[in-house]
Amino acid sequence: DIQMTQSPSTLSASVGDRVTITCRASQSLSQYLAWYQQKPGKAPKALINRASFLESGAPPRFSGSGSGTEFTLTINSLQPDDFATYYCQQYYTSPFTFGPGTTVDIK
Amino acid sequence: EVQLLDSGGGLVQPGGSLRLSCAASGFTFSKYAMSWVRQAPGKGLEWVSGLNDNGGNINYADSVKGRFTISRDNSKNTLYLQMNSLRAEDTAVYYCAKGCDISCYRSDYWGQGTLVTVSS
């Protein structure tokens, strides 16, 4: 199975900051990597697909990059609505594993 | 508008069974892969199972293989998860999730989730 890791596990930031989260896979995914945002008590929401494509409805301050085994999610100018937990997921091969998550909280 | 309505959760004793359902609307259900993803209390997301558009290709996480069965009824636009031999560690919110095409398992839409509690 492909193992996914994320760093950091928690990130404290302020409104207006630029934030970067890293996701690493135990083997190459090509670009079959997605990012999701989840708020407490709510279902996840899709942000990025194929490593760098913004999902319909996701704000343009979110961007993704990477390929192979290393990927990043960047939030430009953090907004109050962005404080949440972010997960990466590989959809290259079954089982379609998630990373452990990165919580972005208020500094 | 895409809508996924999860149902069927509840309290069940260890060793018991439960069947979850997910009623889909707002898209052509028969043209998309579907998945179940769960989240234990205070924990991260865990992909549980998925199947392609016609149900001919099915995959499971090792943690549920042999105990859970995923299925779909394209005539009723409904996804199912039959859960047998339930364990305490299966306690979680279970989400159904729509795939991105006939055999793509990234999820662009999610249900609201249904809570399964396994306890005596």
PDB file of C-alpha atoms in Angstrom:
ATOM      1  CA  ASP A   1       0.000   0.000   0.000  1.00  0.00           C
ATOM      2  CA  ILE A   2       1.121   3.585  -0.615  1.00  0.00           C
ATOM      3  CA  GLN A   3       1.848   5.449   2.617  1.00  0.00           C
ATOM      4  CA  MET A   4       1.131   9.166   2.774  1.00  0.00           C
ATOM      5  CA  THR A   5       2.737  11.633   5.163  1.00  0.00           C
ATOM      6  CA  GLN A   6       2.063  15.319   5.725  1.00  0.00           C
ATOM      7  CA  SER A   7       4.089  18.063   7.353  1.00  0.00           C
ATOM      8  CA  PRO A   8       3.658  19.878   9.543  1.00  0.00           C
ATOM      9  CA  SER A   9       0.895  18.174  11.540  1.00  0.00           C
ATOM     10  CA  THR A  10      -0.146  21.545  12.969  1.00  0.00           C
ATOM     11  CA  LEU A  11       0.548  25.016  11.675  1.00  0.00           C
ATOM     12  CA  SER A  12      -0.170  28.280  13.489  1.00  0.00           C
ATOM     13  CA  ALA A  13      -0.633  31.272  11.239  1.00  0.00           C
ATOM     14  CA  SER A  14      -2.217  34.693  11.009  1.00  0.00           C
ATOM     15  CA  VAL A  15      -4.715  36.166   8.576  1.00  0.00           C
ATOM     16  CA  GLY A  16      -2.817  37.339   5.519  1.00  0.00           C
ATOM     17  CA  ASP A  17       0.021  34.820   5.867  1.00  0.00           C
ATOM     18  CA  ARG A  18       1.207  32.565   3.073  1.00  0.00           C
ATOM     19  CA  VAL A  19       1.004  28.949   4.200  1.00  0.00           C
ATOM     20  CA  THR A  20       2.561  25.831   2.692  1.00  0.00           C
ATOM     21  CA  ILE A  21       1.731  22.212   3.524  1.00  0.00           C
ATOM     22  CA  THR A  22       3.776  19.291   2.216  1.00  0.00           C
ATOM     23  CA  CYS A  23       2.516  15.819   1.347  1.00  0.00           C
ATOM     24  CA  ARG A  24       4.846  12.927   0.562  1.00  0.00           C
ATOM     25  CA  ALA A  25       4.075   9.501  -0.875  1.00  0.00           C
ATOM     26  CA  SER A  26       6.012   6.271  -0.361  1.00  0.00           C
ATOM     27  CA  GLN A  27       6.048   5.700  -4.125  1.00  0.00           C
ATOM     28  CA  SER A  28       5.415   7.722  -7.248  1.00  0.00           C
ATOM     29  CA  LEU A  29       1.842   8.873  -7.869  1.00  0.00           C
ATOM     30  CA  SER A  30       2.512  10.675 -11.124  1.00  0.00           C
ATOM     31  CA  GLN A  31       0.068  13.562 -10.517  1.00  0.00           C
ATOM     32  CA  TYR A  32      -2.795  11.563  -8.985  1.00  0.00           C
ATOM     33  CA  LEU A  33      -2.940  13.609  -5.810  1.00  0.00           C
ATOM     34  CA  ALA A  34      -5.909  15.520  -4.379  1.00  0.00           C
ATOM     35  CA  TRP A  35      -6.254  17.996  -1.512  1.00  0.00           C
ATOM     36  CA  TYR A  36      -9.306  18.450   0.744  1.00  0.00           C
ATOM     37  CA  GLN A  37     -10.325  20.921   3.441  1.00  0.00           C
ATOM     38  CA  GLN A  38     -12.347  19.816   6.451  1.00  0.00           C
ATOM     39  CA  LYS A  39     -13.885  21.863   9.229  1.00  0.00           C
ATOM     40  CA  PRO A  40     -15.027  20.350  12.540  1.00  0.00           C
ATOM     41  CA  GLY A  41     -18.281  18.419  12.237  1.00  0.00           C
ATOM     42  CA  LYS A  42     -18.435  18.874   8.472  1.00  0.00           C
ATOM     43  CA  ALA A  43     -17.736  16.704   5.444  1.00  0.00           C
ATOM     44  CA  PRO A  44     -14.492  17.327   3.555  1.00  0.00           C
ATOM     45  CA  LYS A  45     -14.502  19.679   0.577  1.00  0.00           C
ATOM     46  CA  ALA A  46     -12.384  19.153  -2.527  1.00  0.00           C
ATOM     47  CA  LEU A  47      -9.782  21.837  -3.223  1.00  0.00           C
ATOM     48  CA  ILE A  48      -7.227  20.541  -5.719  1.00  0.00           C
ATOM     49  CA  ASN A  49      -7.088  17.597  -8.128  1.00  0.00           C
ATOM     50  CA  ARG A  50      -4.288  16.156 -10.270  1.00  0.00           C
ATOM     51  CA  ALA A  51      -1.839  17.883  -7.946  1.00  0.00           C
ATOM     52  CA  SER A  52      -2.370  21.385  -9.304  1.00  0.00           C
ATOM     53  CA  PHE A  53      -5.886  21.838 -10.725  1.00  0.00           C
ATOM     54  CA  LEU A  54      -8.252  23.988  -8.695  1.00  0.00           C
ATOM     55  CA  GLU A  55     -11.647  22.391  -8.052  1.00  0.00           C
ATOM     56  CA  SER A  56     -14.687  24.287  -9.233  1.00  0.00           C
ATOM     57  CA  GLY A  57     -15.741  26.680  -6.503  1.00  0.00           C
ATOM     58  CA  ALA A  58     -12.437  26.595  -4.618  1.00  0.00           C
ATOM     59  CA  PRO A  59     -10.939  30.070  -4.029  1.00  0.00           C
ATOM     60  CA  PRO A  60      -7.961  30.967  -6.248  1.00  0.00           C
ATOM     61  CA  ARG A  61      -5.779  31.692  -3.210  1.00  0.00           C
ATOM     62  CA  PHE A  62      -5.373  27.891  -3.008  1.00  0.00           C
ATOM     63  CA  SER A  63      -2.776  26.316  -5.276  1.00  0.00           C
ATOM     64  CA  GLY A  64      -1.077  22.958  -5.582  1.00  0.00           C
ATOM     65  CA  SER A  65       2.157  21.757  -7.085  1.00  0.00           C
ATOM     66  CA  GLY A  66       4.376  18.713  -7.314  1.00  0.00           C
ATOM     67  CA  SER A  67       4.549  15.333  -8.957  1.00  0.00           C
ATOM     68  CA  GLY A  68       5.977  11.912  -8.241  1.00  0.00           C
ATOM     69  CA  THR A  69       6.352  11.643  -4.479  1.00  0.00           C
ATOM     70  CA  GLU A  70       6.367  15.224  -3.190  1.00  0.00           C
ATOM     71  CA  PHE A  71       3.490  17.694  -3.328  1.00  0.00           C
ATOM     72  CA  THR A  72       2.603  21.024  -1.759  1.00  0.00           C
ATOM     73  CA  LEU A  73      -0.571  22.934  -1.014  1.00  0.00           C
ATOM     74  CA  THR A  74      -0.145  26.701  -0.732  1.00  0.00           C
ATOM     75  CA  ILE A  75      -2.662  29.152   0.631  1.00  0.00           C
ATOM     76  CA  ASN A  76      -1.874  32.726  -0.373  1.00  0.00           C
ATOM     77  CA  SER A  77      -3.129  35.405   2.009  1.00  0.00           C
ATOM     78  CA  LEU A  78      -4.805  33.180   4.612  1.00  0.00           C
ATOM     79  CA  GLN A  79      -8.416  34.135   5.326  1.00  0.00           C
ATOM     80  CA  PRO A  80     -10.477  33.511   8.495  1.00  0.00           C
ATOM     81  CA  ASP A  81     -12.474  30.849   6.618  1.00  0.00           C
ATOM     82  CA  ASP A  82      -9.271  28.880   5.914  1.00  0.00           C
ATOM     83  CA  PHE A  83      -8.622  27.757   9.485  1.00  0.00           C
ATOM     84  CA  ALA A  84      -9.315  24.050   9.100  1.00  0.00           C
ATOM     85  CA  THR A  85      -7.671  20.662   8.622  1.00  0.00           C
ATOM     86  CA  TYR A  86      -6.204  19.773   5.223  1.00  0.00           C
ATOM     87  CA  TYR A  87      -5.759  16.251   3.865  1.00  0.00           C
ATOM     88  CA  CYS A  88      -3.984  14.931   0.802  1.00  0.00           C
ATOM     89  CA  GLN A  89      -5.161  11.733  -0.894  1.00  0.00           C
ATOM     90  CA  GLN A  90      -3.500   9.583  -3.531  1.00  0.00           C
ATOM     91  CA  TYR A  91      -5.805   8.134  -6.174  1.00  0.00           C
ATOM     92  CA  TYR A  92      -3.120   6.395  -8.180  1.00  0.00           C
ATOM     93  CA  THR A  93      -3.809   2.912  -6.878  1.00  0.00           C
ATOM     94  CA  SER A  94      -6.029   1.120  -4.390  1.00  0.00           C
ATOM     95  CA  PRO A  95      -6.258   1.500  -1.431  1.00  0.00           C
ATOM     96  CA  PHE A  96      -6.655   5.212  -2.083  1.00  0.00           C
ATOM     97  CA  THR A  97      -4.952   6.410   1.068  1.00  0.00           C
ATOM     98  CA  PHE A  98      -5.164   9.776   2.804  1.00  0.00           C
ATOM     99  CA  GLY A  99      -2.431  11.654   4.592  1.00  0.00           C
ATOM    100  CA  PRO A 100      -2.824  12.128   8.361  1.00  0.00           C
ATOM    101  CA  GLY A 101      -3.888  15.754   7.991  1.00  0.00           C
ATOM    102  CA  THR A 102      -2.510  19.215   8.767  1.00  0.00           C
ATOM    103  CA  THR A 103      -4.431  21.518  11.059  1.00  0.00           C
ATOM    104  CA  VAL A 104      -4.091  25.235  10.365  1.00  0.00           C
ATOM    105  CA  ASP A 105      -4.980  27.227  13.468  1.00  0.00           C
ATOM    106  CA  ILE A 106      -4.860  30.827  14.547  1.00  0.00           C
ATOM    107  CA  LYS A 107      -1.550  32.097  15.892  1.00  0.00           C
TER     108      LYS A 107
ATOM    109  CA  GLU B   1     -26.948  20.363  -7.702  1.00  0.00           C
ATOM    110  CA  VAL B   2     -25.111  17.217  -6.610  1.00  0.00           C
ATOM    111  CA  GLN B   3     -26.539  15.754  -3.409  1.00  0.00           C
ATOM    112  CA  LEU B   4     -25.469  12.662  -1.481  1.00  0.00           C
ATOM    113  CA  LEU B   5     -27.644  11.639   1.447  1.00  0.00           C
ATOM    114  CA  ASP B   6     -26.027   9.116   3.793  1.00  0.00           C
ATOM    115  CA  SER B   7     -28.206   7.057   6.127  1.00  0.00           C
ATOM    116  CA  GLY B   8     -28.337   3.835   8.125  1.00  0.00           C
ATOM    117  CA  GLY B   9     -25.916   4.562  10.936  1.00  0.00           C
ATOM    118  CA  GLY B  10     -26.622   3.813  14.566  1.00  0.00           C
ATOM    119  CA  LEU B  11     -25.565   1.911  17.663  1.00  0.00           C
ATOM    120  CA  VAL B  12     -24.695  -1.760  17.166  1.00  0.00           C
ATOM    121  CA  GLN B  13     -23.086  -4.357  19.405  1.00  0.00           C
ATOM    122  CA  PRO B  14     -19.680  -5.867  18.594  1.00  0.00           C
ATOM    123  CA  GLY B  15     -20.119  -8.683  16.106  1.00  0.00           C
ATOM    124  CA  GLY B  16     -23.305  -7.147  14.757  1.00  0.00           C
ATOM    125  CA  SER B  17     -24.244  -5.906  11.294  1.00  0.00           C
ATOM    126  CA  LEU B  18     -25.434  -2.677   9.740  1.00  0.00           C
ATOM    127  CA  ARG B  19     -26.207  -1.514   6.210  1.00  0.00           C
ATOM    128  CA  LEU B  20     -25.474   2.036   5.149  1.00  0.00           C
ATOM    129  CA  SER B  21     -27.130   3.710   2.178  1.00  0.00           C
ATOM    130  CA  CYS B  22     -26.293   6.762   0.126  1.00  0.00           C
ATOM    131  CA  ALA B  23     -28.989   8.274  -2.082  1.00  0.00           C
ATOM    132  CA  ALA B  24     -27.533  10.284  -4.947  1.00  0.00           C
ATOM    133  CA  SER B  25     -29.107  13.022  -7.037  1.00  0.00           C
ATOM    134  CA  GLY B  26     -28.111  15.889  -9.283  1.00  0.00           C
ATOM    135  CA  PHE B  27     -25.782  13.858 -11.527  1.00  0.00           C
ATOM    136  CA  THR B  28     -25.839  10.717 -13.676  1.00  0.00           C
ATOM    137  CA  PHE B  29     -25.063   8.227 -10.909  1.00  0.00           C
ATOM    138  CA  SER B  30     -24.380   5.319 -13.278  1.00  0.00           C
ATOM    139  CA  LYS B  31     -21.451   7.152 -14.869  1.00  0.00           C
ATOM    140  CA  TYR B  32     -19.305   7.628 -11.763  1.00  0.00           C
ATOM    141  CA  ALA B  33     -17.249   5.555  -9.379  1.00  0.00           C
ATOM    142  CA  MET B  34     -18.264   5.860  -5.728  1.00  0.00           C
ATOM    143  CA  SER B  35     -16.475   5.394  -2.429  1.00  0.00           C
ATOM    144  CA  TRP B  36     -17.044   5.109   1.305  1.00  0.00           C
ATOM    145  CA  VAL B  37     -14.647   7.029   3.547  1.00  0.00           C
ATOM    146  CA  ARG B  38     -14.758   6.966   7.344  1.00  0.00           C
ATOM    147  CA  GLN B  39     -13.473   9.104  10.175  1.00  0.00           C
ATOM    148  CA  ALA B  40     -13.116   7.774  13.695  1.00  0.00           C
ATOM    149  CA  PRO B  41     -13.773  10.304  16.501  1.00  0.00           C
ATOM    150  CA  GLY B  42     -10.940  12.831  16.603  1.00  0.00           C
ATOM    151  CA  LYS B  43      -8.997  11.030  13.865  1.00  0.00           C
ATOM    152  CA  GLY B  44      -8.222  11.512  10.183  1.00  0.00           C
ATOM    153  CA  LEU B  45      -9.904  10.268   7.043  1.00  0.00           C
ATOM    154  CA  GLU B  46      -9.677   6.598   6.056  1.00  0.00           C
ATOM    155  CA  TRP B  47     -10.711   5.360   2.634  1.00  0.00           C
ATOM    156  CA  VAL B  48     -12.798   2.205   3.188  1.00  0.00           C
ATOM    157  CA  SER B  49     -14.066   0.922  -0.145  1.00  0.00           C
ATOM    158  CA  GLY B  50     -14.874   1.936  -3.693  1.00  0.00           C
ATOM    159  CA  LEU B  51     -16.439   0.585  -6.863  1.00  0.00           C
ATOM    160  CA  ASN B  52     -16.522   1.699 -10.455  1.00  0.00           C
ATOM    161  CA  ASP B  53     -19.517   2.874 -12.455  1.00  0.00           C
ATOM    162  CA  ASN B  54     -21.036  -0.563 -13.130  1.00  0.00           C
ATOM    163  CA  GLY B  55     -19.844  -2.245  -9.923  1.00  0.00           C
ATOM    164  CA  GLY B  56     -17.580  -4.609 -11.800  1.00  0.00           C
ATOM    165  CA  ASN B  57     -14.397  -3.389 -10.123  1.00  0.00           C
ATOM    166  CA  ILE B  58     -14.454  -3.297  -6.314  1.00  0.00           C
ATOM    167  CA  ASN B  59     -11.706  -2.443  -3.853  1.00  0.00           C
ATOM    168  CA  TYR B  60     -11.431  -2.519  -0.050  1.00  0.00           C
ATOM    169  CA  ALA B  61      -9.050  -1.329   2.607  1.00  0.00           C
ATOM    170  CA  ASP B  62      -7.329  -4.212   4.368  1.00  0.00           C
ATOM    171  CA  SER B  63      -8.995  -3.186   7.630  1.00  0.00           C
ATOM    172  CA  VAL B  64     -12.471  -4.114   6.313  1.00  0.00           C
ATOM    173  CA  LYS B  65     -11.757  -6.759   3.689  1.00  0.00           C
ATOM    174  CA  GLY B  66     -13.881  -9.852   4.247  1.00  0.00           C
ATOM    175  CA  ARG B  67     -16.271  -8.050   6.604  1.00  0.00           C
ATOM    176  CA  PHE B  68     -17.688  -5.176   4.533  1.00  0.00           C
ATOM    177  CA  THR B  69     -19.385  -5.355   1.132  1.00  0.00           C
ATOM    178  CA  ILE B  70     -19.924  -2.362  -1.114  1.00  0.00           C
ATOM    179  CA  SER B  71     -22.589  -2.389  -3.801  1.00  0.00           C
ATOM    180  CA  ARG B  72     -24.680  -0.062  -5.901  1.00  0.00           C
ATOM    181  CA  ASP B  73     -28.079  -0.029  -7.566  1.00  0.00           C
ATOM    182  CA  ASN B  74     -27.866   2.265 -10.564  1.00  0.00           C
ATOM    183  CA  SER B  75     -31.631   1.992 -11.144  1.00  0.00           C
ATOM    184  CA  LYS B  76     -32.188   3.519  -7.697  1.00  0.00           C
ATOM    185  CA  ASN B  77     -29.188   5.910  -7.721  1.00  0.00           C
ATOM    186  CA  THR B  78     -28.094   4.378  -4.430  1.00  0.00           C
ATOM    187  CA  LEU B  79     -24.786   3.210  -2.960  1.00  0.00           C
ATOM    188  CA  TYR B  80     -24.634   0.678  -0.124  1.00  0.00           C
ATOM    189  CA  LEU B  81     -22.165  -0.579   2.454  1.00  0.00           C
ATOM    190  CA  GLN B  82     -23.028  -3.828   4.211  1.00  0.00           C
ATOM    191  CA  MET B  83     -20.971  -4.056   7.397  1.00  0.00           C
ATOM    192  CA  ASN B  84     -20.712  -7.393   9.195  1.00  0.00           C
ATOM    193  CA  SER B  85     -18.690  -8.610  12.180  1.00  0.00           C
ATOM    194  CA  LEU B  86     -18.426  -5.061  13.431  1.00  0.00           C
ATOM    195  CA  ARG B  87     -15.693  -4.132  15.883  1.00  0.00           C
ATOM    196  CA  ALA B  88     -15.211  -1.221  18.275  1.00  0.00           C
ATOM    197  CA  GLU B  89     -12.567   0.175  15.923  1.00  0.00           C
ATOM    198  CA  ASP B  90     -15.187   0.505  13.176  1.00  0.00           C
ATOM    199  CA  THR B  91     -16.822   3.296  15.183  1.00  0.00           C
ATOM    200  CA  ALA B  92     -16.727   6.335  12.911  1.00  0.00           C
ATOM    201  CA  VAL B  93     -18.638   8.764  10.778  1.00  0.00           C
ATOM    202  CA  TYR B  94     -19.056   7.140   7.361  1.00  0.00           C
ATOM    203  CA  TYR B  95     -19.181   9.369   4.294  1.00  0.00           C
ATOM    204  CA  CYS B  96     -20.169   8.374   0.790  1.00  0.00           C
ATOM    205  CA  ALA B  97     -18.224  10.221  -1.873  1.00  0.00           C
ATOM    206  CA  LYS B  98     -18.637  10.676  -5.602  1.00  0.00           C
ATOM    207  CA  GLY B  99     -15.729   9.814  -7.866  1.00  0.00           C
ATOM    208  CA  CYS B 100     -14.489  11.976 -10.713  1.00  0.00           C
ATOM    209  CA  ASP B 101     -15.395   9.584 -13.538  1.00  0.00           C
ATOM    210  CA  ILE B 102     -16.232   5.934 -14.184  1.00  0.00           C
ATOM    211  CA  SER B 103     -13.159   4.566 -12.395  1.00  0.00           C
ATOM    212  CA  CYS B 104     -11.599   7.600 -10.705  1.00  0.00           C
ATOM    213  CA  TYR B 105     -11.601   7.583  -6.909  1.00  0.00           C
ATOM    214  CA  ARG B 106     -10.765  11.113  -5.967  1.00  0.00           C
ATOM    215  CA  SER B 107     -13.931  12.585  -4.487  1.00  0.00           C
ATOM    216  CA  ASP B 108     -15.410  15.838  -5.705  1.00  0.00           C
ATOM    217  CA  TYR B 109     -18.614  15.639  -3.647  1.00  0.00           C
ATOM    218  CA  TRP B 110     -19.317  14.138  -0.229  1.00  0.00           C
ATOM    219  CA  GLY B 111     -22.384  13.180   1.763  1.00  0.00           C
ATOM    220  CA  GLN B 112     -23.038  14.657   5.182  1.00  0.00           C
ATOM    221  CA  GLY B 113     -21.950  11.456   6.915  1.00  0.00           C
ATOM    222  CA  THR B 114     -23.707   8.910   9.130  1.00  0.00           C
ATOM    223  CA  LEU B 115     -22.395   7.872  12.553  1.00  0.00           C
ATOM    224  CA  VAL B 116     -21.788   4.221  13.316  1.00  0.00           C
ATOM    225  CA  THR B 117     -21.111   3.364  16.962  1.00  0.00           C
ATOM    226  CA  VAL B 118     -20.017  -0.169  17.847  1.00  0.00           C
ATOM    227  CA  SER B 119     -20.374  -0.728  21.567  1.00  0.00           C
ATOM    228  CA  SER B 120     -21.919  -3.114  24.051  1.00  0.00           C
TER     229      SER B 120
END
